[in-house]
Short mmCIF file of C-alpha atoms and ligand atoms in Angstrom, two decimals:
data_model
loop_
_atom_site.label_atom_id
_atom_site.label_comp_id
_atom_site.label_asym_id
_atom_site.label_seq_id
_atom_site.Cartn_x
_atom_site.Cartn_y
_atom_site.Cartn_z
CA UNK A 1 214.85 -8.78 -32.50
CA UNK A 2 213.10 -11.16 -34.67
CA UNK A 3 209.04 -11.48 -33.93
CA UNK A 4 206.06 -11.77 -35.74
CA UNK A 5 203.57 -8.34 -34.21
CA UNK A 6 200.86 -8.58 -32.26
CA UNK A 7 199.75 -6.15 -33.77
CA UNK A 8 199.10 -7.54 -37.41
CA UNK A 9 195.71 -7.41 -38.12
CA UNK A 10 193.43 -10.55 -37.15
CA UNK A 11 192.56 -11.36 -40.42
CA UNK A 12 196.52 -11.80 -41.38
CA UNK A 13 197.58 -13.76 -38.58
CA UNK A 14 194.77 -16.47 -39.14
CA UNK A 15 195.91 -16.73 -42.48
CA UNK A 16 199.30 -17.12 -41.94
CA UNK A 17 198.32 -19.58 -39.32
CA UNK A 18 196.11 -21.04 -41.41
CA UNK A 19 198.67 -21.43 -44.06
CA UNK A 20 201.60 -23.19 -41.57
CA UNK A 21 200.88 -24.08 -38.54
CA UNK A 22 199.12 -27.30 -37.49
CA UNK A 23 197.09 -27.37 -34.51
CA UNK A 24 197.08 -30.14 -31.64
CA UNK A 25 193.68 -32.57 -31.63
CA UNK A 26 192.20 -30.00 -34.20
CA UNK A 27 190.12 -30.19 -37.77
CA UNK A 28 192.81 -28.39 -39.56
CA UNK A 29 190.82 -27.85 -42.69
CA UNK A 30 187.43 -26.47 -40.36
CA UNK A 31 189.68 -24.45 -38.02
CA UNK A 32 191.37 -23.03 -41.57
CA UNK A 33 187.91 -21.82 -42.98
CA UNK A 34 186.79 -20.76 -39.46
CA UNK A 35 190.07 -18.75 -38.09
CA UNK A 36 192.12 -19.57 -34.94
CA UNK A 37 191.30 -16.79 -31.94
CA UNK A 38 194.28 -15.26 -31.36
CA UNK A 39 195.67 -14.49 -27.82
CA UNK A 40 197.78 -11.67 -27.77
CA UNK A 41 198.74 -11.14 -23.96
CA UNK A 42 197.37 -12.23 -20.08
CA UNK A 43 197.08 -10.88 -16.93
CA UNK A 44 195.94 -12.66 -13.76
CA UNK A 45 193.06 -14.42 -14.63
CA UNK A 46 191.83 -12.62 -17.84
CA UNK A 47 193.21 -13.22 -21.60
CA UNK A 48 193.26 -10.79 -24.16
CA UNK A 49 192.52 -11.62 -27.80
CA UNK A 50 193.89 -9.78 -30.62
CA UNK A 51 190.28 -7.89 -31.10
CA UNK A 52 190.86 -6.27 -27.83
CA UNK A 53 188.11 -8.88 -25.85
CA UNK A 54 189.23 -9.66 -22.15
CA UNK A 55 187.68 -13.17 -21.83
CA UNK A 56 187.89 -14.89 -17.96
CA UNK A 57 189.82 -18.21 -18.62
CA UNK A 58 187.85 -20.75 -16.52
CA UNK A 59 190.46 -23.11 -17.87
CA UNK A 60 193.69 -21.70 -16.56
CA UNK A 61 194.97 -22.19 -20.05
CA UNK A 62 195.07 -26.34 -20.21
CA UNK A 63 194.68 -27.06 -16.77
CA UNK A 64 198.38 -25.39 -16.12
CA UNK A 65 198.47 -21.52 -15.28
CA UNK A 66 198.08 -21.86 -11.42
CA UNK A 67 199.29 -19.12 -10.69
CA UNK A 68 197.85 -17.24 -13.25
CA UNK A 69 199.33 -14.83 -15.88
CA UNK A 70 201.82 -12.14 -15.77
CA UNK A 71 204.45 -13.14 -13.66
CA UNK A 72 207.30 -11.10 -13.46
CA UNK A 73 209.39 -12.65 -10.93
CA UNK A 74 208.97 -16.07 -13.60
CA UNK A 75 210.41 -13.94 -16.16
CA UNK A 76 212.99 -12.48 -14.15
CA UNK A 77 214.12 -15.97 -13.14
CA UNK A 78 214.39 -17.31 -15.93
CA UNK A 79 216.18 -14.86 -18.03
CA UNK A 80 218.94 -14.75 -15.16
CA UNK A 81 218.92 -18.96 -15.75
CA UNK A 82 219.30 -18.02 -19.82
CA UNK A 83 222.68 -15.86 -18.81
CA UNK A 84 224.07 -18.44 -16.45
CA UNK A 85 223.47 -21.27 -17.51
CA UNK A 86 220.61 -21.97 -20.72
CA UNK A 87 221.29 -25.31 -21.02
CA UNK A 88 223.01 -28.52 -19.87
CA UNK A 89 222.27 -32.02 -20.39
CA UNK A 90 222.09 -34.40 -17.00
CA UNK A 91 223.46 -37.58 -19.31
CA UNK A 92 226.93 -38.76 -18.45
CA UNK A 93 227.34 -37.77 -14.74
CA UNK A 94 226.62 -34.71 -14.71
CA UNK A 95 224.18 -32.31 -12.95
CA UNK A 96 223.21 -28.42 -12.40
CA UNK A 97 222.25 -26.70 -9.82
CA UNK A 98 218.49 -26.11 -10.80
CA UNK A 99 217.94 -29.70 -11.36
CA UNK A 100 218.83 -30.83 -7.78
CA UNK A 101 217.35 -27.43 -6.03
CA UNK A 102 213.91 -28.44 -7.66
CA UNK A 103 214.25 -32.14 -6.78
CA UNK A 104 214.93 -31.60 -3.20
CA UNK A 105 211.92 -29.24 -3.22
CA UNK A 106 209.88 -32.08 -4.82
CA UNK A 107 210.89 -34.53 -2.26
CA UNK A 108 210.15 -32.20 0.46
CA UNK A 109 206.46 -31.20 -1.05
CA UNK A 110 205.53 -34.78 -1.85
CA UNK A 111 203.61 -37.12 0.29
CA UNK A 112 205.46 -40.49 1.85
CA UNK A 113 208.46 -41.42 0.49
CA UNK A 114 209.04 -40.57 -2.80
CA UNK A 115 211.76 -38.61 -2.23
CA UNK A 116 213.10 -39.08 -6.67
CA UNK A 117 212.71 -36.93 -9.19
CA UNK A 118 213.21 -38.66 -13.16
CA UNK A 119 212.20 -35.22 -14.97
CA UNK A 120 210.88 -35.11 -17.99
CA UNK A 121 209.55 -32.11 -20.44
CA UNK A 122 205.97 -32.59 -19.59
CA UNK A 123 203.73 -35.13 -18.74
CA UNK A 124 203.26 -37.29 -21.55
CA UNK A 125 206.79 -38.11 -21.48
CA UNK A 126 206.76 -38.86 -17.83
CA UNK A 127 204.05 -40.77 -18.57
CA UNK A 128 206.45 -42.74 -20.94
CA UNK A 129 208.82 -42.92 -18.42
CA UNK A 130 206.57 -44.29 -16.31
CA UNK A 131 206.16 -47.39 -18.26
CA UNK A 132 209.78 -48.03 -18.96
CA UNK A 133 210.20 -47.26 -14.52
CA UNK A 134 207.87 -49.81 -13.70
CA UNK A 135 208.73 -52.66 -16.38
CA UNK A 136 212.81 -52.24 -15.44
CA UNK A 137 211.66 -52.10 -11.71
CA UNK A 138 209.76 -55.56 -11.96
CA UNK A 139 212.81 -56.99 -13.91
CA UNK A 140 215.36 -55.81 -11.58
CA UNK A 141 213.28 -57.69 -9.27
CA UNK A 142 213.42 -61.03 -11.02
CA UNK A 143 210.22 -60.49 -12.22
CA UNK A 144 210.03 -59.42 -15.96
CA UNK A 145 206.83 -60.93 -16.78
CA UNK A 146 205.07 -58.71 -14.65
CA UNK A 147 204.94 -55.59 -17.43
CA UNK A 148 201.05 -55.22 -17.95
CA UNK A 149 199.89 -51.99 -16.99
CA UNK A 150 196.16 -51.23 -16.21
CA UNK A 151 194.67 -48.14 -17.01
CA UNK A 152 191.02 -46.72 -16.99
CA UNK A 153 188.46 -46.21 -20.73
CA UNK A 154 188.28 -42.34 -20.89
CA UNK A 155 191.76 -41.56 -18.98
CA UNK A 156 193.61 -38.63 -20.12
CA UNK A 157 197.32 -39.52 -19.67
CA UNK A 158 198.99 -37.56 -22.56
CA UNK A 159 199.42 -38.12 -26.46
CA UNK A 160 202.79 -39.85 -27.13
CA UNK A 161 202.82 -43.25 -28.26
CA UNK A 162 202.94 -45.16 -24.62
CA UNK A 163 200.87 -41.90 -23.22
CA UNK A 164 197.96 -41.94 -25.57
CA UNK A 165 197.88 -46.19 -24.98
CA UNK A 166 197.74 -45.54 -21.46
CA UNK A 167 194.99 -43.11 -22.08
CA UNK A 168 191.11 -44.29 -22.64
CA UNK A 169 190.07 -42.41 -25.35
CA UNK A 170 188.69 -44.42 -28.07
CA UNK A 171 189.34 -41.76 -30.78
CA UNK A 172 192.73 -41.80 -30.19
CA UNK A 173 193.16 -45.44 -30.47
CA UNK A 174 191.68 -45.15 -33.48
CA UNK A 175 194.44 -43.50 -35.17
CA UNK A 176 198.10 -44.80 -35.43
CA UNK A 177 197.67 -48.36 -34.27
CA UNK A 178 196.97 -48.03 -30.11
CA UNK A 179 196.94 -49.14 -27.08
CA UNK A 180 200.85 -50.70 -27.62
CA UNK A 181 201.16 -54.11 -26.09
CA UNK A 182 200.41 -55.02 -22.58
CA UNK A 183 198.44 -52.00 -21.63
CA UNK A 184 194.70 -52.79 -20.53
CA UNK A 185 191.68 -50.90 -19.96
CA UNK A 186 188.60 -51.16 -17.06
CA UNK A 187 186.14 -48.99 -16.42
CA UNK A 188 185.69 -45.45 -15.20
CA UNK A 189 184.25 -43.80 -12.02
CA UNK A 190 181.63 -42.18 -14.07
CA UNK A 191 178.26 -42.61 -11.82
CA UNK A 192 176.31 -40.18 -13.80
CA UNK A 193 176.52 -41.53 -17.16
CA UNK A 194 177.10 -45.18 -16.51
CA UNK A 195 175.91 -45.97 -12.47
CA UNK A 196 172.34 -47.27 -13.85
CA UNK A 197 170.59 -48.17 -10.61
CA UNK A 198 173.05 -48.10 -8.48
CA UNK A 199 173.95 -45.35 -5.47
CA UNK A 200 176.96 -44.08 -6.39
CA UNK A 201 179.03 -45.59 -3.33
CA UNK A 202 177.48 -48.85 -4.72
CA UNK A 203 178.69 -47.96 -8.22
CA UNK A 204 182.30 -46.77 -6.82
CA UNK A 205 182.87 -50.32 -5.62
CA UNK A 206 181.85 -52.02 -8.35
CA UNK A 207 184.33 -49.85 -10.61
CA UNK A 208 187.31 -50.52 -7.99
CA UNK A 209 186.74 -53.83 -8.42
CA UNK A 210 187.05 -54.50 -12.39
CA UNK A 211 190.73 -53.67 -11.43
CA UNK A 212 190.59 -56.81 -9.16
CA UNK A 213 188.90 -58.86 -11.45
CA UNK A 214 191.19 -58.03 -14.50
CA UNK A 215 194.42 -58.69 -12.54
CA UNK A 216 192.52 -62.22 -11.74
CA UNK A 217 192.13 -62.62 -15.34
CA UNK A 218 195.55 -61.40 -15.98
CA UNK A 219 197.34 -62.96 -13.50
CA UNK A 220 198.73 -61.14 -10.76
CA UNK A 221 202.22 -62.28 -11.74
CA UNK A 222 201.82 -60.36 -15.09
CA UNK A 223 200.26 -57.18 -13.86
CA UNK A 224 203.22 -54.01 -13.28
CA UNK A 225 201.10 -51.25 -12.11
CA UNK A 226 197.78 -49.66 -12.27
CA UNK A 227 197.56 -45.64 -13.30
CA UNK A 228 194.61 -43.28 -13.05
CA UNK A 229 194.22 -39.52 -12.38
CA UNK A 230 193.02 -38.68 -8.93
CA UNK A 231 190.14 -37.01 -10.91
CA UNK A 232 190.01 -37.52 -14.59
CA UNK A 233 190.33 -34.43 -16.31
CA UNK A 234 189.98 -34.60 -19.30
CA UNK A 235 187.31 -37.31 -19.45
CA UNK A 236 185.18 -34.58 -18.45
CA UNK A 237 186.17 -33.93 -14.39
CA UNK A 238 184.75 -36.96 -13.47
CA UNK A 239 184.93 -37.12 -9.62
CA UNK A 240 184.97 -40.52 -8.20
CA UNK A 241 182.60 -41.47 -5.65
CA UNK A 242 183.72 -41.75 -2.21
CA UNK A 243 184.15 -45.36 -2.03
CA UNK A 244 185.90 -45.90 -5.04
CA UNK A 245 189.85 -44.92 -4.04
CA UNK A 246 189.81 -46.66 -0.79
CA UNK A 247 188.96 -49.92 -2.61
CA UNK A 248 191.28 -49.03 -5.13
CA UNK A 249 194.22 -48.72 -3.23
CA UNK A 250 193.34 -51.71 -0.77
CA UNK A 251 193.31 -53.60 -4.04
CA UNK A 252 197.03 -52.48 -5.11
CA UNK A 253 198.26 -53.47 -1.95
CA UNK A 254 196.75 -57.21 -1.83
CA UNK A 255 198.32 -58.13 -5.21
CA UNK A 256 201.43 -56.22 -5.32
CA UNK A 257 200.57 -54.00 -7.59
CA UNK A 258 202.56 -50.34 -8.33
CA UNK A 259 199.84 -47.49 -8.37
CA UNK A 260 200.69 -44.65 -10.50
CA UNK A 261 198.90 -41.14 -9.71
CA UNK A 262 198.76 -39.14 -12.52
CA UNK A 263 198.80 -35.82 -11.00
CA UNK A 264 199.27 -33.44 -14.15
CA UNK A 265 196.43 -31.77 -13.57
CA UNK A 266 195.47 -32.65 -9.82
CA UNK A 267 198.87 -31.52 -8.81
CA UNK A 268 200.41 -28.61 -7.50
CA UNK A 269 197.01 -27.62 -5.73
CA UNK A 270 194.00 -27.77 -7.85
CA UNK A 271 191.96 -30.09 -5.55
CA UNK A 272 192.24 -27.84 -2.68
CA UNK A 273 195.83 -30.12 -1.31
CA UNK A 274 198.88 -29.88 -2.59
CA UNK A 275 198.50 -33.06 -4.59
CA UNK A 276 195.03 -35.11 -5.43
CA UNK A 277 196.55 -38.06 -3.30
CA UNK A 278 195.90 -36.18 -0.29
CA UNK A 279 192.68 -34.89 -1.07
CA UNK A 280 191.80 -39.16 -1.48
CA UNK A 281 194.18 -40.48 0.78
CA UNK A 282 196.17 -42.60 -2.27
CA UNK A 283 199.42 -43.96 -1.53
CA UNK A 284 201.40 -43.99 -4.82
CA UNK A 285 204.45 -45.58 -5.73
CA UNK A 286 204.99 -42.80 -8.82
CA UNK A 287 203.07 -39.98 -9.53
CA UNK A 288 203.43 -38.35 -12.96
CA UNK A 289 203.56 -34.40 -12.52
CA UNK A 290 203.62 -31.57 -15.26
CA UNK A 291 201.13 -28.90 -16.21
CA UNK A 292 200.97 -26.90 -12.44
CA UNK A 293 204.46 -27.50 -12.01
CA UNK A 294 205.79 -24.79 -13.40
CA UNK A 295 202.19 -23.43 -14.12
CA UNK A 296 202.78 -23.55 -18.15
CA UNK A 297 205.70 -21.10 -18.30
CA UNK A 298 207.87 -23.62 -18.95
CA UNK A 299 207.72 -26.67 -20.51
CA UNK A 300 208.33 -29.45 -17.39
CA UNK A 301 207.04 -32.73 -16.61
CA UNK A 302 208.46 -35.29 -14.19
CA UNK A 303 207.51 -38.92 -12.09
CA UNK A 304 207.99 -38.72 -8.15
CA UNK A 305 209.59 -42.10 -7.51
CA UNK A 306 209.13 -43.78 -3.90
CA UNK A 307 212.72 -45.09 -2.04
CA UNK A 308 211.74 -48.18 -2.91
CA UNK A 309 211.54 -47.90 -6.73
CA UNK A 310 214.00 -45.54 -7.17
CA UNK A 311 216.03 -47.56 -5.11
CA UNK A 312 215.68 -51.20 -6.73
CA UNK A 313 216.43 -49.36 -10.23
CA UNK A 314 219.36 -47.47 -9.17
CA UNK A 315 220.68 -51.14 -8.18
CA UNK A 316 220.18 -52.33 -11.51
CA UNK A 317 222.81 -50.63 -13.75
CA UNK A 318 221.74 -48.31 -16.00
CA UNK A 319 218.27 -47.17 -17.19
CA UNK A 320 218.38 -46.74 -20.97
CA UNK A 321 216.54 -43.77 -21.17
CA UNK A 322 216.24 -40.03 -21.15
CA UNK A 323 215.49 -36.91 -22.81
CA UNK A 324 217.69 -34.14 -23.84
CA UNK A 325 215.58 -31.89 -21.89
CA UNK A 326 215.53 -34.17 -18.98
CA UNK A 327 216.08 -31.39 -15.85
CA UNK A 328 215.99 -28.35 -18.29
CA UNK A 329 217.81 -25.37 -16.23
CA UNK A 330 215.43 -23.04 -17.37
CA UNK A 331 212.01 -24.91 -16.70
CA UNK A 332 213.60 -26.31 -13.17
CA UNK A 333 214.62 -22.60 -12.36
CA UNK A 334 210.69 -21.70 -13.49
CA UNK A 335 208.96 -24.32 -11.69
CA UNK A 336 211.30 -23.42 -8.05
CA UNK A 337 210.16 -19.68 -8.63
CA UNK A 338 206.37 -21.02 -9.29
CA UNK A 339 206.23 -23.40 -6.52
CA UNK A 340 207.58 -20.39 -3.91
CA UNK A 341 204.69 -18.47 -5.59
CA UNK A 342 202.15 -21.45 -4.37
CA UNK A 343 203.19 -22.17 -1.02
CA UNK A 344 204.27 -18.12 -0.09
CA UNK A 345 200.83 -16.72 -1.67
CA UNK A 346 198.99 -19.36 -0.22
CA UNK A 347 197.39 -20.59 -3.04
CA UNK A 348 196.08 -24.09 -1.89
CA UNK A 349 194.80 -22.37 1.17
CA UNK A 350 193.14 -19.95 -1.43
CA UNK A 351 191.60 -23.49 -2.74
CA UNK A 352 190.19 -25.49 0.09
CA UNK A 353 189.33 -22.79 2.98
CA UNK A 354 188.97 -19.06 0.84
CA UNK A 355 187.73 -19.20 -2.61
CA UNK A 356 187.13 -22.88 -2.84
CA UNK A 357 183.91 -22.99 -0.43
CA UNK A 358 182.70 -20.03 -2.32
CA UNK A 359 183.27 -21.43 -5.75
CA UNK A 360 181.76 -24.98 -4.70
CA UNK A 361 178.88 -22.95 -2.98
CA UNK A 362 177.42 -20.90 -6.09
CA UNK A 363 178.56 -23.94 -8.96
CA UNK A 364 176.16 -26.42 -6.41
CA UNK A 365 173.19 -24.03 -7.41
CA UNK A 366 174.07 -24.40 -11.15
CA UNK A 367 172.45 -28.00 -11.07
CA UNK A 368 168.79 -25.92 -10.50
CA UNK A 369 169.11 -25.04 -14.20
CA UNK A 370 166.87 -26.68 -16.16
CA UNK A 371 170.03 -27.80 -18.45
CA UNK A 372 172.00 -29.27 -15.67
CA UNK A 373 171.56 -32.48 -14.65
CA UNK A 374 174.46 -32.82 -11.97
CA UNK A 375 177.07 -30.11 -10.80
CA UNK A 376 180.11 -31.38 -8.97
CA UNK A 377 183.26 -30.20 -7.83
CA UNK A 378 185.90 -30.65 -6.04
CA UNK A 379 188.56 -27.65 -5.26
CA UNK A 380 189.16 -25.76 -8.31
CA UNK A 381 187.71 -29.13 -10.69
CA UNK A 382 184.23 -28.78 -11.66
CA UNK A 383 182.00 -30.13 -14.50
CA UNK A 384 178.62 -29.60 -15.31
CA UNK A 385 176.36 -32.56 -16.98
CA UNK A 386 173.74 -31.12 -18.69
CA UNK A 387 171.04 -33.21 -19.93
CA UNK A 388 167.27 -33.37 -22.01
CA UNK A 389 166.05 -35.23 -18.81
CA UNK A 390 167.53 -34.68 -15.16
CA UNK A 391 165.74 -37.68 -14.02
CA UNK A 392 167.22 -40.16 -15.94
CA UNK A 393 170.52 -38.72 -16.39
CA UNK A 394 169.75 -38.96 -20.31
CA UNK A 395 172.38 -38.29 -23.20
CA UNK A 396 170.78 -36.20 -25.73
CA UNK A 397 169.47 -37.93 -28.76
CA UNK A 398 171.60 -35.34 -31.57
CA UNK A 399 174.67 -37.12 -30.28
CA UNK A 400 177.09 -36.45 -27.81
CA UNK A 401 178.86 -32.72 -28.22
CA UNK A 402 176.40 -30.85 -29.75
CA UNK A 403 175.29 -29.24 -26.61
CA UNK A 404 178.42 -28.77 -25.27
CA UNK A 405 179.53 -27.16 -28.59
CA UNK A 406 176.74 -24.72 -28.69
CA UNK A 407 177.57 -24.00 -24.49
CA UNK A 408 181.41 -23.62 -25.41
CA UNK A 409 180.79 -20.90 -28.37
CA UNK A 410 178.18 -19.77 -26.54
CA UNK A 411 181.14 -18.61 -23.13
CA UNK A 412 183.64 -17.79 -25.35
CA UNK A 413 181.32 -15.10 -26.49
CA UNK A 414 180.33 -14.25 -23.52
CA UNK A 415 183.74 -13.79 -22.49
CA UNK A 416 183.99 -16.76 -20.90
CA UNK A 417 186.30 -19.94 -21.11
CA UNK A 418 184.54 -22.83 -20.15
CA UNK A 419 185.29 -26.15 -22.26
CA UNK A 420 182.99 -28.91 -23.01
CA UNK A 421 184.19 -32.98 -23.15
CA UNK A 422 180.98 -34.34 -24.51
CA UNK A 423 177.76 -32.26 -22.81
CA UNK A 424 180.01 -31.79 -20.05
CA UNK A 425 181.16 -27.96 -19.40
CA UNK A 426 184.37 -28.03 -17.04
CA UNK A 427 186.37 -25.67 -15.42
CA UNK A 428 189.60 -25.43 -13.58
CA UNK A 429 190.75 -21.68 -13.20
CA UNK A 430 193.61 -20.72 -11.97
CA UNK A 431 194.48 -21.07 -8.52
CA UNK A 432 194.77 -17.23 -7.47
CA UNK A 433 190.81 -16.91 -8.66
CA UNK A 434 188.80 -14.06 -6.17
CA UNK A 435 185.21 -14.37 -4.89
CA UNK A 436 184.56 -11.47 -7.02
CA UNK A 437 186.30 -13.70 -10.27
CA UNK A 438 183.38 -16.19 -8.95
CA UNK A 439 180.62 -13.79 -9.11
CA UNK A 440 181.69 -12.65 -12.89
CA UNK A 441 182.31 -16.68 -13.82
CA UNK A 442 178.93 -17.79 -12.77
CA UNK A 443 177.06 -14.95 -13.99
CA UNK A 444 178.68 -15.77 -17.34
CA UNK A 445 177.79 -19.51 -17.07
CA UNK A 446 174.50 -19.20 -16.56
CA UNK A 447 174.00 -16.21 -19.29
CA UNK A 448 175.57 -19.03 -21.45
CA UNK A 449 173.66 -22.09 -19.96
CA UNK A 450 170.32 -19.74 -20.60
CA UNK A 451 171.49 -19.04 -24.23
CA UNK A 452 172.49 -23.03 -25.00
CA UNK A 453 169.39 -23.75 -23.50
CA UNK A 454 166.96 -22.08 -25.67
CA UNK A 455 168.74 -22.77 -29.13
CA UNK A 456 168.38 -26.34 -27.92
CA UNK A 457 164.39 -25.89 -27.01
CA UNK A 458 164.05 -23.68 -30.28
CA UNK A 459 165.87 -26.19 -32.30
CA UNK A 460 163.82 -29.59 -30.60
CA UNK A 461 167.09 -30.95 -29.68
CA UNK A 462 166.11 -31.59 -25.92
CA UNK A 463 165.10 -34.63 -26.68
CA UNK A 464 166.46 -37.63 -24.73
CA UNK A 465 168.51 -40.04 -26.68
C1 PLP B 501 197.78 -32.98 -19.84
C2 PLP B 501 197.91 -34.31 -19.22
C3 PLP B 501 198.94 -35.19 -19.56
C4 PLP B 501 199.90 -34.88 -20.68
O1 PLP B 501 200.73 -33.82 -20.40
P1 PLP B 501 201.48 -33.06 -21.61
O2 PLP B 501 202.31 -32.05 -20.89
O3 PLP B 501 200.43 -32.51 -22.50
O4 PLP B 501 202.31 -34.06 -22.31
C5 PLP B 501 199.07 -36.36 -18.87
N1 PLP B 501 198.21 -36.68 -17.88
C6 PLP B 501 197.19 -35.88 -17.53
C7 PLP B 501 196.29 -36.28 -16.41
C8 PLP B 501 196.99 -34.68 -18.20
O5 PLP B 501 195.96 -33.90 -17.89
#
């Protein structure tokens, strides 16, 4: 067998990695003089790096290892998948038998009536899709000037061309030309940083209803859809207020307007239901899954399509479009072996009535640090805001990040990952995550929150921007 050792010293494989390989939404050049950490193997919730560390990963990898590392009945399924059948395309009339097992599962897990499965190879691409769907859908219904899609300013909805467009984040745009034609941005759910005065039910309204007022501006007949992430995740886990997804999805429904949940990360369990939707009571037309689906030991992505949609289109002749990997045998075989693995182990359960409560119970008390401005969460979704001043929710005056750089570095040695968007610190473990995981995660959050804390008081950077 051909493989690079895991056992190569540290020092080698950062150089070799230093010398070829180019790393996703990195400084190449920083990372290069730094070193990459190296993860040599996983277990359950705990990595091990190629020093020999066990570090807790509060992130269950990016957002995806649900049912945390290890596996062996995912390995075992899919290397009987690689001797049956490795690959076949589902162009040209054709089909396997992985491809429809998972979709019928999919139908049968997912909420209402989208009973279709368009798969893609993760959720970018369905995110892609996604646009194409919606455009050919309005078209096939006489309606092709309705293409505009509205999306949210600090959305994460993947890094492809159409994805990253969709997306909110400014430095993005800012390289390669985006947001691609007729995609539009309002504003975000984010009470703490940008609710002023307002209560944050007040402030949820008002947010819902920039979507109203931009498909006024717009013109209803020229708005497609509107997609947003039950909770952003990436923006930092911002969790909407309470009144903000009933407005938003009374909205939809007025003007005829698809609504897109992006439930990469929200899927599959994380929010204590099986998908965010429920945990908000949204009504989507398509929601864009990945990430949890096969819980990152396969590459998979996909859009749930209602009858409706996936109806109209299949009326229309053919959609031009597709990806080679579109129902991969191996990833569909994967995700069917994961999803038996979250419904027979009980893992949502684990979410909303075991863990969960425990988890939400002892990250509420974070927000009496005197870093912490707000702690929320919601299932296994949790941020942290930390702050100079907790009264008025003040960004530090060094700029946003370099708190939340000194509290990341600050975990990971501490054996700990926690990641920070801005001076947010978020987590999202994995799904199987113990009361006793809880107990070692928040004693390592606040050993790190203690630490961040006074380089910040003995460097006078708690000062309020
Ligand atoms: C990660 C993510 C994506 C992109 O998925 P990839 O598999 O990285 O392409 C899209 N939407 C959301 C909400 C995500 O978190």
């Amino acid at each position: 067998m051909n493989m690079i050792s895991n056992h190569l010293p540290t020092e080698e494989l950062q150089a070799l990695d230093a010398a070829h390989h180019m790393h996703p939404f990195t400084a190449g050049a920083d990372l290069a003089r730094k070193g990459a950490r190296v993860i040599t193997r996983a277990k359950g919730v705990t990595l091990t790096d190629s020093n020999g560390v066990d570090i807790l990963d509060g992130m269950a990898g990016l957002w995806c290892v649900n049912i945390g590392y290890g596996r062996d009945s995912i390995a075992e399924v899919a290397a009987r998948q690689l001797k049956e059948l490795p690959y076949y395309n589902t162009f040209f009339q054709t089909t396997h038998v992985p491809a429809i097992a998972l979709a019928q599962k999919l139908a049968e897990m997912a909420p209402g009536d989208l009973n279709h499965v368009f798969y893609a190879s993760g959720g970018s691409d369905a995110n892609d899709t996604n646009v194409r769907l919606v455009r050919h859908y309005w078209a096939a219904k006489g309606k092709p000037e309705k293409k505009v899609i509205i999306s949210r300013r600090n959305a994460y909805h993947g890094s492809t061309m159409a994805g990253a467009s969709l997306g909110g984040m400014q430095p993005m745009h800012a390289q390669g030309g985006l947001p691609i034609a007729d995609i539009v941005h309002i504003g975000q759910p984010n009470w703490w940083a940008e609710g002023g005065d307002m209560s944050p039910e007040e402030f949820g309204l008002a947010r819902a209803r920039e979507l109203e007022a931009k498909i006024a501006e717009l013109g209803e007949d020229k708005v497609a859809a509107f997609i947003a992430e039950p909770i952003q995740g990436a923006g930092g886990v911002i969790i909407p207020p309470s009144t903000y997804w009933p407005e938003i999805q009374r909205i939809c429904d007025a003007h005829e307007i698809l609504l897109i949940a992006d439930e990469v990360i929200c899927g599959f369990g994380r929010t204590g239901n099986m998908f965010g939707s429920q945990t908000y009571d949204i009504r989507p037309d398509i929601m864009t899954i990945a990430k949890g689906l096969s819980s990152g030991y396969a590459p998979i992505g996909g859009s749930l399509v209602s009858d409706e949609v996936a109806n109209t289109v299949a009326e229309a002749g053919d959609f031009n479009h597709g990806y080679t990997y579109s129902g991969h045998p191996v990833s569909c075989a994967v995700a069917l072996e994961n999803l038996r693995i979250i419904e027979d182990e009980k893992l949502v359960e684990n979410v909303s009535t075991h863990t969960g409560p425990y988890l939400a119970e002892k990250w509420a008390q974070l927000a009496d640090h005197p870093l912490v401005g707000e702690a929320k969460i919601v299932g296994f979704m949790g941020s942290l805001a930390m702050t100079p001043d907790k009264a008025s929710r003040a960004a530090f005056a060094a700029g946003a990040g370099t708190a939340g750089l000194i509290c990341r570095d600050h975990c990971f040695a501490n054996q700990l990952v926690m990641r920070h968007v801005g001076d947010r610190m978020i987590i999202a473990p994995p799904l199987i995550l113990q009361k006793s995981d809880v107990d070692t995660l928040i004693e390592r959050a606040v050993k790190s929150l203690d630490q961040t804390h006074a380089k910040l008081k003995a460097e006078g950077l708690m000062v309020a921007a």
